[in-house]
Amino acid sequence: MELVPMTAEEFARRREPLVRSYAEAMTADRGLPPAAALERATTQLREQLPDGVDSAGALLRTARVGDVEVGWIWVGLPGGPAGPHTAWLNNIEVHPGHRRQGYGRRMIQLVEVELATLGVPELGLNVFGSNTGAIHLYDSLGYRVAAQQMTKRLPSAG
């Protein structure tokens, strides 16, 4: 597998599904109403990637095995909200037909090497609590919980 810089066309194809899936996760895991979640996801993506693949501080990579695209990964370089020394894994996706073959693990390993080459000492990430498969993967790669958010849905007062 190799990670190659994502093209503008690839990003354009991924933009809407990324916003939609993030909004769905915020609705399911954080209880945000769907319209509010969609608005928040759209705003965050626009702020973090204002120039798409050419956005400063962003590594957008497509994962290929030979001629076949198997997934993609997006990492924010240090200097953003995570701090001056921590890169941030914003998104990783293995396409459905290629899951459970180790590609997610390999994408993370390859991006870790790229970050180390750039002198980045740390890679952080967030994961929704319901995403047990991702939690297991990150744990197996040596990631540890640094902070934890918890929520409880309250009954409506009316």
mmCIF file with all atom_site columns, C-alpha atoms in Angstrom:
data_model
loop_
_atom_site.group_PDB
_atom_site.id
_atom_site.type_symbol
_atom_site.label_atom_id
_atom_site.label_alt_id
_atom_site.label_comp_id
_atom_site.label_asym_id
_atom_site.label_entity_id
_atom_site.label_seq_id
_atom_site.pdbx_PDB_ins_code
_atom_site.Cartn_x
_atom_site.Cartn_y
_atom_site.Cartn_z
_atom_site.occupancy
_atom_site.B_iso_or_equiv
_atom_site.pdbx_formal_charge
_atom_site.auth_seq_id
_atom_site.auth_comp_id
_atom_site.auth_asym_id
_atom_site.auth_atom_id
_atom_site.pdbx_PDB_model_num
ATOM 1   C CA . MET A 1 1   ? 0.000   0.000  0.000  1.00 0.00 ? 1   MET A CA 1
ATOM 2   C CA . GLU A 1 2   ? 1.065   3.556  -0.600 1.00 0.00 ? 2   GLU A CA 1
ATOM 3   C CA . LEU A 1 3   ? -0.385  6.892  0.475  1.00 0.00 ? 3   LEU A CA 1
ATOM 4   C CA . VAL A 1 4   ? -0.432  9.482  -2.288 1.00 0.00 ? 4   VAL A CA 1
ATOM 5   C CA . PRO A 1 5   ? -1.527  13.110 -2.143 1.00 0.00 ? 5   PRO A CA 1
ATOM 6   C CA . MET A 1 6   ? -5.264  13.375 -2.702 1.00 0.00 ? 6   MET A CA 1
ATOM 7   C CA . THR A 1 7   ? -6.363  15.143 -5.878 1.00 0.00 ? 7   THR A CA 1
ATOM 8   C CA . ALA A 1 8   ? -8.908  17.952 -5.966 1.00 0.00 ? 8   ALA A CA 1
ATOM 9   C CA . GLU A 1 9   ? -11.282 15.630 -7.834 1.00 0.00 ? 9   GLU A CA 1
ATOM 10  C CA . GLU A 1 10  ? -10.970 12.949 -5.148 1.00 0.00 ? 10  GLU A CA 1
ATOM 11  C CA . PHE A 1 11  ? -11.631 15.516 -2.433 1.00 0.00 ? 11  PHE A CA 1
ATOM 12  C CA . ALA A 1 12  ? -14.682 16.887 -4.266 1.00 0.00 ? 12  ALA A CA 1
ATOM 13  C CA . ARG A 1 13  ? -16.072 13.347 -4.468 1.00 0.00 ? 13  ARG A CA 1
ATOM 14  C CA . ARG A 1 14  ? -15.529 12.771 -0.727 1.00 0.00 ? 14  ARG A CA 1
ATOM 15  C CA . ARG A 1 15  ? -16.660 16.120 0.646  1.00 0.00 ? 15  ARG A CA 1
ATOM 16  C CA . GLU A 1 16  ? -20.412 15.506 0.823  1.00 0.00 ? 16  GLU A CA 1
ATOM 17  C CA . PRO A 1 17  ? -20.223 11.913 2.151  1.00 0.00 ? 17  PRO A CA 1
ATOM 18  C CA . LEU A 1 18  ? -17.742 13.103 4.813  1.00 0.00 ? 18  LEU A CA 1
ATOM 19  C CA . VAL A 1 19  ? -20.061 15.877 5.980  1.00 0.00 ? 19  VAL A CA 1
ATOM 20  C CA . ARG A 1 20  ? -23.046 13.530 5.958  1.00 0.00 ? 20  ARG A CA 1
ATOM 21  C CA . SER A 1 21  ? -21.332 10.745 7.920  1.00 0.00 ? 21  SER A CA 1
ATOM 22  C CA . TYR A 1 22  ? -19.948 13.169 10.513 1.00 0.00 ? 22  TYR A CA 1
ATOM 23  C CA . ALA A 1 23  ? -23.391 14.740 10.958 1.00 0.00 ? 23  ALA A CA 1
ATOM 24  C CA . GLU A 1 24  ? -24.980 11.292 11.367 1.00 0.00 ? 24  GLU A CA 1
ATOM 25  C CA . ALA A 1 25  ? -22.417 10.384 14.030 1.00 0.00 ? 25  ALA A CA 1
ATOM 26  C CA . MET A 1 26  ? -23.045 13.623 15.924 1.00 0.00 ? 26  MET A CA 1
ATOM 27  C CA . THR A 1 27  ? -26.780 12.917 15.844 1.00 0.00 ? 27  THR A CA 1
ATOM 28  C CA . ALA A 1 28  ? -26.380 9.323  17.016 1.00 0.00 ? 28  ALA A CA 1
ATOM 29  C CA . ASP A 1 29  ? -23.641 9.804  19.608 1.00 0.00 ? 29  ASP A CA 1
ATOM 30  C CA . ARG A 1 30  ? -24.165 13.380 20.799 1.00 0.00 ? 30  ARG A CA 1
ATOM 31  C CA . GLY A 1 31  ? -27.907 13.692 20.366 1.00 0.00 ? 31  GLY A CA 1
ATOM 32  C CA . LEU A 1 32  ? -27.734 16.729 18.088 1.00 0.00 ? 32  LEU A CA 1
ATOM 33  C CA . PRO A 1 33  ? -30.798 17.283 15.940 1.00 0.00 ? 33  PRO A CA 1
ATOM 34  C CA . PRO A 1 34  ? -30.000 16.242 12.344 1.00 0.00 ? 34  PRO A CA 1
ATOM 35  C CA . ALA A 1 35  ? -30.232 19.771 10.907 1.00 0.00 ? 35  ALA A CA 1
ATOM 36  C CA . ALA A 1 36  ? -27.932 21.199 13.594 1.00 0.00 ? 36  ALA A CA 1
ATOM 37  C CA . ALA A 1 37  ? -25.469 18.337 13.158 1.00 0.00 ? 37  ALA A CA 1
ATOM 38  C CA . LEU A 1 38  ? -25.384 18.860 9.393  1.00 0.00 ? 38  LEU A CA 1
ATOM 39  C CA . GLU A 1 39  ? -24.804 22.590 9.840  1.00 0.00 ? 39  GLU A CA 1
ATOM 40  C CA . ARG A 1 40  ? -21.990 21.986 12.349 1.00 0.00 ? 40  ARG A CA 1
ATOM 41  C CA . ALA A 1 41  ? -20.316 19.349 10.154 1.00 0.00 ? 41  ALA A CA 1
ATOM 42  C CA . THR A 1 42  ? -20.507 21.618 7.097  1.00 0.00 ? 42  THR A CA 1
ATOM 43  C CA . THR A 1 43  ? -19.070 24.585 9.004  1.00 0.00 ? 43  THR A CA 1
ATOM 44  C CA . GLN A 1 44  ? -16.231 22.582 10.552 1.00 0.00 ? 44  GLN A CA 1
ATOM 45  C CA . LEU A 1 45  ? -15.165 21.100 7.227  1.00 0.00 ? 45  LEU A CA 1
ATOM 46  C CA . ARG A 1 46  ? -15.266 24.519 5.547  1.00 0.00 ? 46  ARG A CA 1
ATOM 47  C CA . GLU A 1 47  ? -13.145 26.016 8.366  1.00 0.00 ? 47  GLU A CA 1
ATOM 48  C CA . GLN A 1 48  ? -10.614 23.175 8.498  1.00 0.00 ? 48  GLN A CA 1
ATOM 49  C CA . LEU A 1 49  ? -10.224 22.715 4.744  1.00 0.00 ? 49  LEU A CA 1
ATOM 50  C CA . PRO A 1 50  ? -11.023 26.114 3.214  1.00 0.00 ? 50  PRO A CA 1
ATOM 51  C CA . ASP A 1 51  ? -8.867  25.374 0.165  1.00 0.00 ? 51  ASP A CA 1
ATOM 52  C CA . GLY A 1 52  ? -9.638  21.654 -0.127 1.00 0.00 ? 52  GLY A CA 1
ATOM 53  C CA . VAL A 1 53  ? -6.502  19.611 -0.801 1.00 0.00 ? 53  VAL A CA 1
ATOM 54  C CA . ASP A 1 54  ? -4.440  22.816 -0.855 1.00 0.00 ? 54  ASP A CA 1
ATOM 55  C CA . SER A 1 55  ? -5.452  23.851 2.680  1.00 0.00 ? 55  SER A CA 1
ATOM 56  C CA . ALA A 1 56  ? -2.501  24.845 4.830  1.00 0.00 ? 56  ALA A CA 1
ATOM 57  C CA . GLY A 1 57  ? -1.687  22.392 7.596  1.00 0.00 ? 57  GLY A CA 1
ATOM 58  C CA . ALA A 1 58  ? -3.621  19.481 6.120  1.00 0.00 ? 58  ALA A CA 1
ATOM 59  C CA . LEU A 1 59  ? -2.370  16.143 4.852  1.00 0.00 ? 59  LEU A CA 1
ATOM 60  C CA . LEU A 1 60  ? -4.981  14.504 2.655  1.00 0.00 ? 60  LEU A CA 1
ATOM 61  C CA . ARG A 1 61  ? -3.835  11.144 1.355  1.00 0.00 ? 61  ARG A CA 1
ATOM 62  C CA . THR A 1 62  ? -5.415  8.477  -0.801 1.00 0.00 ? 62  THR A CA 1
ATOM 63  C CA . ALA A 1 63  ? -4.493  4.874  -0.038 1.00 0.00 ? 63  ALA A CA 1
ATOM 64  C CA . ARG A 1 64  ? -3.762  2.703  -3.052 1.00 0.00 ? 64  ARG A CA 1
ATOM 65  C CA . VAL A 1 65  ? -2.848  -0.915 -3.488 1.00 0.00 ? 65  VAL A CA 1
ATOM 66  C CA . GLY A 1 66  ? -1.547  -1.084 -7.019 1.00 0.00 ? 66  GLY A CA 1
ATOM 67  C CA . ASP A 1 67  ? -4.153  0.674  -9.173 1.00 0.00 ? 67  ASP A CA 1
ATOM 68  C CA . VAL A 1 68  ? -6.933  0.188  -6.621 1.00 0.00 ? 68  VAL A CA 1
ATOM 69  C CA . GLU A 1 69  ? -8.035  2.932  -4.238 1.00 0.00 ? 69  GLU A CA 1
ATOM 70  C CA . VAL A 1 70  ? -8.795  1.295  -0.883 1.00 0.00 ? 70  VAL A CA 1
ATOM 71  C CA . GLY A 1 71  ? -9.384  4.341  1.325  1.00 0.00 ? 71  GLY A CA 1
ATOM 72  C CA . TRP A 1 72  ? -8.136  7.705  2.474  1.00 0.00 ? 72  TRP A CA 1
ATOM 73  C CA . ILE A 1 73  ? -6.835  9.583  5.501  1.00 0.00 ? 73  ILE A CA 1
ATOM 74  C CA . TRP A 1 74  ? -6.850  13.219 6.639  1.00 0.00 ? 74  TRP A CA 1
ATOM 75  C CA . VAL A 1 75  ? -4.424  14.564 9.220  1.00 0.00 ? 75  VAL A CA 1
ATOM 76  C CA . GLY A 1 76  ? -4.110  18.111 10.507 1.00 0.00 ? 76  GLY A CA 1
ATOM 77  C CA . LEU A 1 77  ? -0.544  19.197 11.204 1.00 0.00 ? 77  LEU A CA 1
ATOM 78  C CA . PRO A 1 78  ? 0.511   20.712 14.553 1.00 0.00 ? 78  PRO A CA 1
ATOM 79  C CA . GLY A 1 79  ? -0.421  24.296 15.211 1.00 0.00 ? 79  GLY A CA 1
ATOM 80  C CA . GLY A 1 80  ? -4.171  23.821 15.183 1.00 0.00 ? 80  GLY A CA 1
ATOM 81  C CA . PRO A 1 81  ? -6.520  23.189 18.102 1.00 0.00 ? 81  PRO A CA 1
ATOM 82  C CA . ALA A 1 82  ? -4.484  20.158 19.265 1.00 0.00 ? 82  ALA A CA 1
ATOM 83  C CA . GLY A 1 83  ? -1.500  22.347 20.040 1.00 0.00 ? 83  GLY A CA 1
ATOM 84  C CA . PRO A 1 84  ? 1.944   23.128 18.709 1.00 0.00 ? 84  PRO A CA 1
ATOM 85  C CA . HIS A 1 85  ? 3.321   19.564 18.850 1.00 0.00 ? 85  HIS A CA 1
ATOM 86  C CA . THR A 1 86  ? 0.355   17.333 18.073 1.00 0.00 ? 86  THR A CA 1
ATOM 87  C CA . ALA A 1 87  ? -0.928  16.370 14.641 1.00 0.00 ? 87  ALA A CA 1
ATOM 88  C CA . TRP A 1 88  ? -4.571  15.319 14.555 1.00 0.00 ? 88  TRP A CA 1
ATOM 89  C CA . LEU A 1 89  ? -6.150  12.383 12.763 1.00 0.00 ? 89  LEU A CA 1
ATOM 90  C CA . ASN A 1 90  ? -9.337  14.011 11.513 1.00 0.00 ? 90  ASN A CA 1
ATOM 91  C CA . ASN A 1 91  ? -10.657 11.164 9.404  1.00 0.00 ? 91  ASN A CA 1
ATOM 92  C CA . ILE A 1 92  ? -9.757  7.759  8.091  1.00 0.00 ? 92  ILE A CA 1
ATOM 93  C CA . GLU A 1 93  ? -11.889 5.669  5.810  1.00 0.00 ? 93  GLU A CA 1
ATOM 94  C CA . VAL A 1 94  ? -11.422 2.271  4.271  1.00 0.00 ? 94  VAL A CA 1
ATOM 95  C CA . HIS A 1 95  ? -13.869 1.723  1.434  1.00 0.00 ? 95  HIS A CA 1
ATOM 96  C CA . PRO A 1 96  ? -16.499 -0.939 2.223  1.00 0.00 ? 96  PRO A CA 1
ATOM 97  C CA . GLY A 1 97  ? -15.210 -3.600 -0.167 1.00 0.00 ? 97  GLY A CA 1
ATOM 98  C CA . HIS A 1 98  ? -11.736 -3.417 1.378  1.00 0.00 ? 98  HIS A CA 1
ATOM 99  C CA . ARG A 1 99  ? -12.483 -3.450 5.096  1.00 0.00 ? 99  ARG A CA 1
ATOM 100 C CA . ARG A 1 100 ? -11.109 -5.967 7.588  1.00 0.00 ? 100 ARG A CA 1
ATOM 101 C CA . GLN A 1 101 ? -7.950  -6.526 5.526  1.00 0.00 ? 101 GLN A CA 1
ATOM 102 C CA . GLY A 1 102 ? -5.559  -4.389 7.576  1.00 0.00 ? 102 GLY A CA 1
ATOM 103 C CA . TYR A 1 103 ? -5.718  -1.330 5.351  1.00 0.00 ? 103 TYR A CA 1
ATOM 104 C CA . GLY A 1 104 ? -6.827  1.053  8.114  1.00 0.00 ? 104 GLY A CA 1
ATOM 105 C CA . ARG A 1 105 ? -3.953  -0.095 10.297 1.00 0.00 ? 105 ARG A CA 1
ATOM 106 C CA . ARG A 1 106 ? -1.491  0.319  7.429  1.00 0.00 ? 106 ARG A CA 1
ATOM 107 C CA . MET A 1 107 ? -2.762  3.812  6.541  1.00 0.00 ? 107 MET A CA 1
ATOM 108 C CA . ILE A 1 108 ? -2.196  4.936  10.128 1.00 0.00 ? 108 ILE A CA 1
ATOM 109 C CA . GLN A 1 109 ? 1.267   3.392  10.199 1.00 0.00 ? 109 GLN A CA 1
ATOM 110 C CA . LEU A 1 110 ? 2.230   5.080  6.939  1.00 0.00 ? 110 LEU A CA 1
ATOM 111 C CA . VAL A 1 111 ? 0.956   8.483  8.022  1.00 0.00 ? 111 VAL A CA 1
ATOM 112 C CA . GLU A 1 112 ? 2.830   8.093  11.327 1.00 0.00 ? 112 GLU A CA 1
ATOM 113 C CA . VAL A 1 113 ? 6.039   7.574  9.333  1.00 0.00 ? 113 VAL A CA 1
ATOM 114 C CA . GLU A 1 114 ? 5.312   10.633 7.196  1.00 0.00 ? 114 GLU A CA 1
ATOM 115 C CA . LEU A 1 115 ? 4.652   12.725 10.309 1.00 0.00 ? 115 LEU A CA 1
ATOM 116 C CA . ALA A 1 116 ? 7.829   11.480 12.011 1.00 0.00 ? 116 ALA A CA 1
ATOM 117 C CA . THR A 1 117 ? 9.785   12.473 8.894  1.00 0.00 ? 117 THR A CA 1
ATOM 118 C CA . LEU A 1 118 ? 8.313   15.965 9.284  1.00 0.00 ? 118 LEU A CA 1
ATOM 119 C CA . GLY A 1 119 ? 9.471   16.046 12.912 1.00 0.00 ? 119 GLY A CA 1
ATOM 120 C CA . VAL A 1 120 ? 5.976   15.735 14.403 1.00 0.00 ? 120 VAL A CA 1
ATOM 121 C CA . PRO A 1 121 ? 6.261   14.094 17.853 1.00 0.00 ? 121 PRO A CA 1
ATOM 122 C CA . GLU A 1 122 ? 2.606   13.140 18.491 1.00 0.00 ? 122 GLU A CA 1
ATOM 123 C CA . LEU A 1 123 ? -0.581  12.134 16.698 1.00 0.00 ? 123 LEU A CA 1
ATOM 124 C CA . GLY A 1 124 ? -3.919  12.500 18.468 1.00 0.00 ? 124 GLY A CA 1
ATOM 125 C CA . LEU A 1 125 ? -7.469  11.599 17.534 1.00 0.00 ? 125 LEU A CA 1
ATOM 126 C CA . ASN A 1 126 ? -11.081 11.535 18.703 1.00 0.00 ? 126 ASN A CA 1
ATOM 127 C CA . VAL A 1 127 ? -13.327 8.533  18.296 1.00 0.00 ? 127 VAL A CA 1
ATOM 128 C CA . PHE A 1 128 ? -17.029 8.229  18.997 1.00 0.00 ? 128 PHE A CA 1
ATOM 129 C CA . GLY A 1 129 ? -17.707 5.837  21.863 1.00 0.00 ? 129 GLY A CA 1
ATOM 130 C CA . SER A 1 130 ? -19.991 3.672  19.737 1.00 0.00 ? 130 SER A CA 1
ATOM 131 C CA . ASN A 1 131 ? -17.207 3.001  17.191 1.00 0.00 ? 131 ASN A CA 1
ATOM 132 C CA . THR A 1 132 ? -15.836 -0.057 18.960 1.00 0.00 ? 132 THR A CA 1
ATOM 133 C CA . GLY A 1 133 ? -13.983 -1.337 15.900 1.00 0.00 ? 133 GLY A CA 1
ATOM 134 C CA . ALA A 1 134 ? -11.978 1.883  15.610 1.00 0.00 ? 134 ALA A CA 1
ATOM 135 C CA . ILE A 1 135 ? -11.360 1.962  19.362 1.00 0.00 ? 135 ILE A CA 1
ATOM 136 C CA . HIS A 1 136 ? -9.920  -1.552 19.185 1.00 0.00 ? 136 HIS A CA 1
ATOM 137 C CA . LEU A 1 137 ? -7.714  -0.613 16.210 1.00 0.00 ? 137 LEU A CA 1
ATOM 138 C CA . TYR A 1 138 ? -6.355  2.512  17.902 1.00 0.00 ? 138 TYR A CA 1
ATOM 139 C CA . ASP A 1 139 ? -5.726  0.625  21.131 1.00 0.00 ? 139 ASP A CA 1
ATOM 140 C CA . SER A 1 140 ? -3.841  -2.106 19.258 1.00 0.00 ? 140 SER A CA 1
ATOM 141 C CA . LEU A 1 141 ? -1.658  0.571  17.617 1.00 0.00 ? 141 LEU A CA 1
ATOM 142 C CA . GLY A 1 142 ? -0.656  1.980  21.007 1.00 0.00 ? 142 GLY A CA 1
ATOM 143 C CA . TYR A 1 143 ? -3.040  4.936  21.303 1.00 0.00 ? 143 TYR A CA 1
ATOM 144 C CA . ARG A 1 144 ? -4.220  5.609  24.857 1.00 0.00 ? 144 ARG A CA 1
ATOM 145 C CA . VAL A 1 145 ? -7.095  7.613  26.291 1.00 0.00 ? 145 VAL A CA 1
ATOM 146 C CA . ALA A 1 146 ? -5.879  11.104 27.172 1.00 0.00 ? 146 ALA A CA 1
ATOM 147 C CA . ALA A 1 147 ? -9.304  12.590 27.954 1.00 0.00 ? 147 ALA A CA 1
ATOM 148 C CA . GLN A 1 148 ? -12.832 11.284 27.992 1.00 0.00 ? 148 GLN A CA 1
ATOM 149 C CA . GLN A 1 149 ? -16.155 13.023 27.451 1.00 0.00 ? 149 GLN A CA 1
ATOM 150 C CA . MET A 1 150 ? -19.353 11.533 28.766 1.00 0.00 ? 150 MET A CA 1
ATOM 151 C CA . THR A 1 151 ? -22.958 12.540 28.158 1.00 0.00 ? 151 THR A CA 1
ATOM 152 C CA . LYS A 1 152 ? -26.355 11.508 29.452 1.00 0.00 ? 152 LYS A CA 1
ATOM 153 C CA . ARG A 1 153 ? -29.610 12.182 27.681 1.00 0.00 ? 153 ARG A CA 1
ATOM 154 C CA . LEU A 1 154 ? -32.120 13.802 30.006 1.00 0.00 ? 154 LEU A CA 1
ATOM 155 C CA . PRO A 1 155 ? -35.881 13.454 29.771 1.00 0.00 ? 155 PRO A CA 1
ATOM 156 C CA . SER A 1 156 ? -37.652 16.439 28.312 1.00 0.00 ? 156 SER A CA 1
ATOM 157 C CA . ALA A 1 157 ? -39.341 18.758 30.781 1.00 0.00 ? 157 ALA A CA 1
ATOM 158 C CA . GLY A 1 158 ? -42.549 19.037 28.805 1.00 0.00 ? 158 GLY A CA 1
#
